[in-house]
XYZ file of C-alpha atoms in Angstrom:
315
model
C -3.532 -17.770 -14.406
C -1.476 -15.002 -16.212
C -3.483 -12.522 -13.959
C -2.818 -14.093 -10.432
C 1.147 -13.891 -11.634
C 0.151 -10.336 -12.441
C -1.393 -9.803 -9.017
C 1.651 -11.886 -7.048
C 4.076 -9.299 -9.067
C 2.121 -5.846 -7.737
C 2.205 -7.470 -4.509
C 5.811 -8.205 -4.594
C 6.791 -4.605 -5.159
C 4.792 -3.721 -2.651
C 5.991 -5.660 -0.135
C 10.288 -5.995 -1.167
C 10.768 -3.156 -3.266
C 14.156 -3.696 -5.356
C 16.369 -5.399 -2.222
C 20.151 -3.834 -3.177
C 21.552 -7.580 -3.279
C 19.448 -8.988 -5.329
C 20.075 -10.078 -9.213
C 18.180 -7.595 -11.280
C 17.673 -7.270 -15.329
C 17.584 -3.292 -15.157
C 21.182 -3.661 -13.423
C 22.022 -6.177 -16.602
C 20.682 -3.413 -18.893
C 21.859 -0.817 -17.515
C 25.258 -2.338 -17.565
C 25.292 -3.393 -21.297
C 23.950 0.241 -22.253
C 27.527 1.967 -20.467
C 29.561 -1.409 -22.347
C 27.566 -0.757 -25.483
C 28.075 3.398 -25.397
C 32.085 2.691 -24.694
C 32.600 0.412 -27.644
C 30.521 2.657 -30.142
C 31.746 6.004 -29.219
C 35.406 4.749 -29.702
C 34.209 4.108 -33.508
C 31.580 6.428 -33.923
C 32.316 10.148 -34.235
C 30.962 13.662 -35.223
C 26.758 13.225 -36.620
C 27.672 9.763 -37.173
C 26.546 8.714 -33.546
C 23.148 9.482 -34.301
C 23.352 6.288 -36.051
C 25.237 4.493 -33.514
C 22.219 5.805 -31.363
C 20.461 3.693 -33.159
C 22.164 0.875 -32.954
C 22.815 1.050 -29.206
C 18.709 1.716 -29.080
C 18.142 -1.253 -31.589
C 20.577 -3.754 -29.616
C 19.546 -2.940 -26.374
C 15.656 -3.424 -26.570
C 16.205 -5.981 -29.389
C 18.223 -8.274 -27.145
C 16.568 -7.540 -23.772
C 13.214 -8.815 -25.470
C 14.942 -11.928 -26.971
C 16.446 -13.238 -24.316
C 13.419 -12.909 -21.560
C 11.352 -14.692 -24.317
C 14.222 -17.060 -24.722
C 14.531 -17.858 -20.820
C 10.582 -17.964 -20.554
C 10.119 -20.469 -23.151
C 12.859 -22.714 -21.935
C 11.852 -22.560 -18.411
C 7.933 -23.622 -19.744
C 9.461 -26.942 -21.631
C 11.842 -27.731 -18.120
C 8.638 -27.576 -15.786
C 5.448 -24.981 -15.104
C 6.935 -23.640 -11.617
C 10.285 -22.278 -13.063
C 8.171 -20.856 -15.753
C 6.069 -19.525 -13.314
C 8.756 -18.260 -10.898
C 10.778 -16.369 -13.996
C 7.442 -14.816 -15.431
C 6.582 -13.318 -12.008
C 10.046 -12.483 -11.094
C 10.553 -11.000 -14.395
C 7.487 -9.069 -13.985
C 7.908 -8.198 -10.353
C 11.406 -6.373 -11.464
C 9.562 -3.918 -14.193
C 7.611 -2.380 -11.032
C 9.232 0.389 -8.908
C 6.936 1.608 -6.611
C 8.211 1.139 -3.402
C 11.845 1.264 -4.048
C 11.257 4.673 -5.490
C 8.758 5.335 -2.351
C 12.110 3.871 -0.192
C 14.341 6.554 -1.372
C 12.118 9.849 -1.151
C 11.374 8.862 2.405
C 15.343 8.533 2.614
C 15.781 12.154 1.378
C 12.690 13.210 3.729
C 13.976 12.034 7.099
C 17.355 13.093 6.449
C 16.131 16.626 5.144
C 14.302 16.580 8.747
C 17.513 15.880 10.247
C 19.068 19.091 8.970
C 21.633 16.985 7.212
C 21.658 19.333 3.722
C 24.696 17.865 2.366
C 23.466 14.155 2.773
C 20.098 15.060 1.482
C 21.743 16.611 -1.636
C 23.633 13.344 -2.226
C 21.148 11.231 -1.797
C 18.674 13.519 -4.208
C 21.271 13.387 -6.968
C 21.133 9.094 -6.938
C 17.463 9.683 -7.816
C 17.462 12.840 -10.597
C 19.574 13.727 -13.293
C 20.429 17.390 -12.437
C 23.335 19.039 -10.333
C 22.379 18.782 -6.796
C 25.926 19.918 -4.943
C 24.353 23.470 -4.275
C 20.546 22.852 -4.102
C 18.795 24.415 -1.109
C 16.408 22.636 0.977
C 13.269 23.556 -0.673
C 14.910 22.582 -3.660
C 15.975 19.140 -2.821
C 12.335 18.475 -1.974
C 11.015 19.574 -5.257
C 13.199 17.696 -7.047
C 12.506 14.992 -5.070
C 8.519 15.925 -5.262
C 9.118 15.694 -9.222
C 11.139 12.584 -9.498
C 8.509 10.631 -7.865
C 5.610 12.732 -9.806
C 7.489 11.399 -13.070
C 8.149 7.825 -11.795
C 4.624 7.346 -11.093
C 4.267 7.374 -15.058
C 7.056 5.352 -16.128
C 8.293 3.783 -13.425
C 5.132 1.884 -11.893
C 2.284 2.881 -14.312
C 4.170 2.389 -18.004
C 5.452 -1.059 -17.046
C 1.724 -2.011 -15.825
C 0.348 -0.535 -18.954
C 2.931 -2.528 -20.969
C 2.828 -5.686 -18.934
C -0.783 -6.215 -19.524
C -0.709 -6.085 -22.958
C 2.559 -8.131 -23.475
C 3.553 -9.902 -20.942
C 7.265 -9.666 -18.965
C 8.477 -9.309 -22.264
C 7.027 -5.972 -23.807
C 7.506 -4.692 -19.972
C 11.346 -5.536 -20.482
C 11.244 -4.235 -23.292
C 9.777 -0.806 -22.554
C 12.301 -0.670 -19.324
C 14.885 -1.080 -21.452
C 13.436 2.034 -23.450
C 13.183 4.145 -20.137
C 17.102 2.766 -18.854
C 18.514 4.050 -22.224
C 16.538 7.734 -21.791
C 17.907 7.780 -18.321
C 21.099 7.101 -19.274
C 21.566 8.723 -22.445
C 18.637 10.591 -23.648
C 20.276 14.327 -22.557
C 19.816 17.181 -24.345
C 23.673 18.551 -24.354
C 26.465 17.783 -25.976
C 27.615 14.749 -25.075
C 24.583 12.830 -25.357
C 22.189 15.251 -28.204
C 23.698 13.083 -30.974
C 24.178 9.375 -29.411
C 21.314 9.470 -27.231
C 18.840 10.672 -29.784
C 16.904 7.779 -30.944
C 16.590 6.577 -27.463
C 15.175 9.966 -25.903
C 12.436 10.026 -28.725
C 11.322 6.284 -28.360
C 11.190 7.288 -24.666
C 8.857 10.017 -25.753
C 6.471 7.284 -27.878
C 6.866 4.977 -25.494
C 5.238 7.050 -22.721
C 2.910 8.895 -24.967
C -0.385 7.131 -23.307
C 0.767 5.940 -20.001
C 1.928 9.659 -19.044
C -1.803 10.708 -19.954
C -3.341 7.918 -17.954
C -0.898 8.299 -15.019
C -2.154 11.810 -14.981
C -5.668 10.592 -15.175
C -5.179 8.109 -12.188
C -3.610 11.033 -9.983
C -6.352 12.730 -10.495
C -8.343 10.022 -9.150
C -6.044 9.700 -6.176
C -6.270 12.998 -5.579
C -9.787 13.050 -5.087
C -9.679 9.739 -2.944
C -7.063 11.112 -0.670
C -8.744 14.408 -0.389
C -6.148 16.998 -1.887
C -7.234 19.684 -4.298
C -8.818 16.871 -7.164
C -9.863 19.438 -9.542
C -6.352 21.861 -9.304
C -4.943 18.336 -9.728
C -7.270 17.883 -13.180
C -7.183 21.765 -14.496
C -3.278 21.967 -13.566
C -2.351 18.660 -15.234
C -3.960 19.807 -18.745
C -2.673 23.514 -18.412
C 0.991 22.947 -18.028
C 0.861 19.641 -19.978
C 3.634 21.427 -22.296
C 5.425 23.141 -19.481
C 8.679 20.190 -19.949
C 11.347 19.888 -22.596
C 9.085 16.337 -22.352
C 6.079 15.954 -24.131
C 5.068 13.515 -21.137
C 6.648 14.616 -17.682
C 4.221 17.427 -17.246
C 1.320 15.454 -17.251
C 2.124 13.808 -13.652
C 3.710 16.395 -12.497
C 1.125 19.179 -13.548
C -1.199 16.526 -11.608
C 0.962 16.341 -8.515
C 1.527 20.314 -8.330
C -2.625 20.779 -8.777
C -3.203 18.263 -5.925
C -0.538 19.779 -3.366
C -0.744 23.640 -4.278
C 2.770 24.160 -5.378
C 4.983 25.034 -7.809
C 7.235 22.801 -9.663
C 10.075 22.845 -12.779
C 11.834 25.822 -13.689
C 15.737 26.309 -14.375
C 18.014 23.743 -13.086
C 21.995 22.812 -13.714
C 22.930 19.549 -15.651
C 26.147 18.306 -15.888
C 27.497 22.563 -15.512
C 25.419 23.957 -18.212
C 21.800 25.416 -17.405
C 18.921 24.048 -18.729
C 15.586 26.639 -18.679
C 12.128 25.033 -17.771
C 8.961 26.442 -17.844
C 7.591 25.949 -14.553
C 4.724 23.779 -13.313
C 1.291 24.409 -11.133
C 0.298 28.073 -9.791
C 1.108 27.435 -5.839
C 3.097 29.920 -3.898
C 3.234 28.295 -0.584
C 6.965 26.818 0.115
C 7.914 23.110 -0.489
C 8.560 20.983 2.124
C 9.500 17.903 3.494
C 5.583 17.576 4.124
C 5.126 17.943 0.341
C 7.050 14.690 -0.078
C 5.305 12.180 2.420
C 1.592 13.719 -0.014
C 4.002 12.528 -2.932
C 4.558 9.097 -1.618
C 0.508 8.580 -1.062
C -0.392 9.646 -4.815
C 2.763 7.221 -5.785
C 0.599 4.289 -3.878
C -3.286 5.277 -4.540
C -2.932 5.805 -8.407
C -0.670 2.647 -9.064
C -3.028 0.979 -7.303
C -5.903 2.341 -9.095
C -4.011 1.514 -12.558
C -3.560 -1.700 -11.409
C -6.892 -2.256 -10.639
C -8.153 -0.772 -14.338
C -5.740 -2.600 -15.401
C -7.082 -5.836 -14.240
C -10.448 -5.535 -15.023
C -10.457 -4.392 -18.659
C -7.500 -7.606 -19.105
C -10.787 -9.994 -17.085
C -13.111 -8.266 -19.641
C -11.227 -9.292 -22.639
C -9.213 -12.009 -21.923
């Protein structure tokens, strides 16, 4: 039973994506991590907000995990369908494959538009870095990236996780990845505070980054792109990130297309150096990004289906 709600949650994703309207747990954490961060940097100061990183870490996954075990196991003693309904919804929400394969298709028809400034806006809703001047071909990589590095621990973490622990280590862990996105910066406003949270990120991802680059490998092969660049990139310029993790998909992606990725880039006015990623010379376009999308679907779906079987073989 727990692996048909497992199946009906892939399935879900696939077909609705995140709709904007609806109620959603990462918008709840998301929301208590920028309430949380207020209240403890008004009493935290100086090397003392490494520790309140730890408390805003502790708090954050501690209470996301209690309550979805708390709402599960009150919905089980009310009736089996509302138990049912919140373990697949809670699932469902952990998965974001096509709501991240929504908004690079977003960014590619507009970039075919010749709309630069919209495509620039829209870019920056989905990366970190400064995207006011970023060129065409740089828009796309970053978008090209993004969706290299969500493969990992935006669809192929929370399966990894869900499998082993149910909606509630899947919360969990996306409460991990919310507080890195939010917080886990490497400058000066957020080295000290978001600390804890950017390594536990790290840990967190430490296996499903090498499977995710493992399954894109796969899909590489399967869809015909350059398979073994995809394999001999991916463990070259495994270490080419300030991340111990984010190289592994995208070293994968780069292989598979032929291109280059990572290098310098502006966050939040100061410049952060990167190594760069893959040996391709050829431009990036928006062609690059639709190849993207395709290894997004064909290794999720291959992790899924590992996934499944190993849980059928031991469970």
């Amino acid at each position: 039973m727990t692996l048909l709600f497992y199946t009906a949650s892939f399935i879900l994703d696939c077909l609705l994506g995140d709709p904007y309207s609806w109620p959603h747990p990462i918008k709840a954490i998301g929301n208590w991590i920028q309430l949380l961060t207020n209240i403890l940097r008004k009493n935290f100061h100086g090397k003392s907000l490494y520790f309140a990183g730890g408390v805003l870490f502790l708090l954050t996954v501690g209470l996301t995990g209690v309550l979805t075990w708390f709402i599960l196991m009150l919905s089980a003693k009310i009736a089996f369908w509302l138990y049912a309904a919140f373990f697949v919804y809670f699932s469902y929400t952990t998965l974001a494959m096509t709501c991240l394969a929504r908004e690079a298709w977003k960014i590619q028809r507009t970039l075919l538009s010749g709309d630069l400034v919209a495509a620039r806006v829209q870019v920056g809703m989905i990366v970190g870095r400064d995207t006011e001047n970023l060129t065409a071909e740089q828009i796309s990589k970053a978008t090209i990236e993004t969706v290299a590095e969500n493969t990992a621990d935006g669809v192929i973490a929370p399966l990894f996780y869900l499998f082993i622990g149910g909606p509630v280590l899947a919360l969990m862990y996306k409460a991990v990845n919310t507080l890195d996105s939010m917080v886990g910066y490497k400058n000066e406003k957020y080295r000290a505070i978001g600390f804890v949270s950017a390594k536990m990120d790290d840990i967190a991802n430490f296996i499903p980054a090498r499977l995710s680059w493992f399954f894109l490998v796969i899909a590489s092969f399967i869809l015909r792109y350059d398979g073994r660049a995809s394999w001999v990139i991916g463990l070259r310029d495994r270490k080419n990130h300030t991340s111990p993790n984010c190289a592994y998909p995208e070293g994968a992606v780069a292989g598979a297309l032929g291109i280059t990725l990572g290098g310098t880039h502006e966050y939040f006015g100061e410049t952060v150096v990167k190594p760069t990623i893959g040996s391709g010379t050829k431009p990036v376009t928006q062609k690059e990004i639709s190849q993207t999308i395709h290894l997004l679907y064909t290794a999720s779906t291959i992790a899924f289906i590992v996934f499944a079987c190993i849980y059928l073989l031991l469970f």
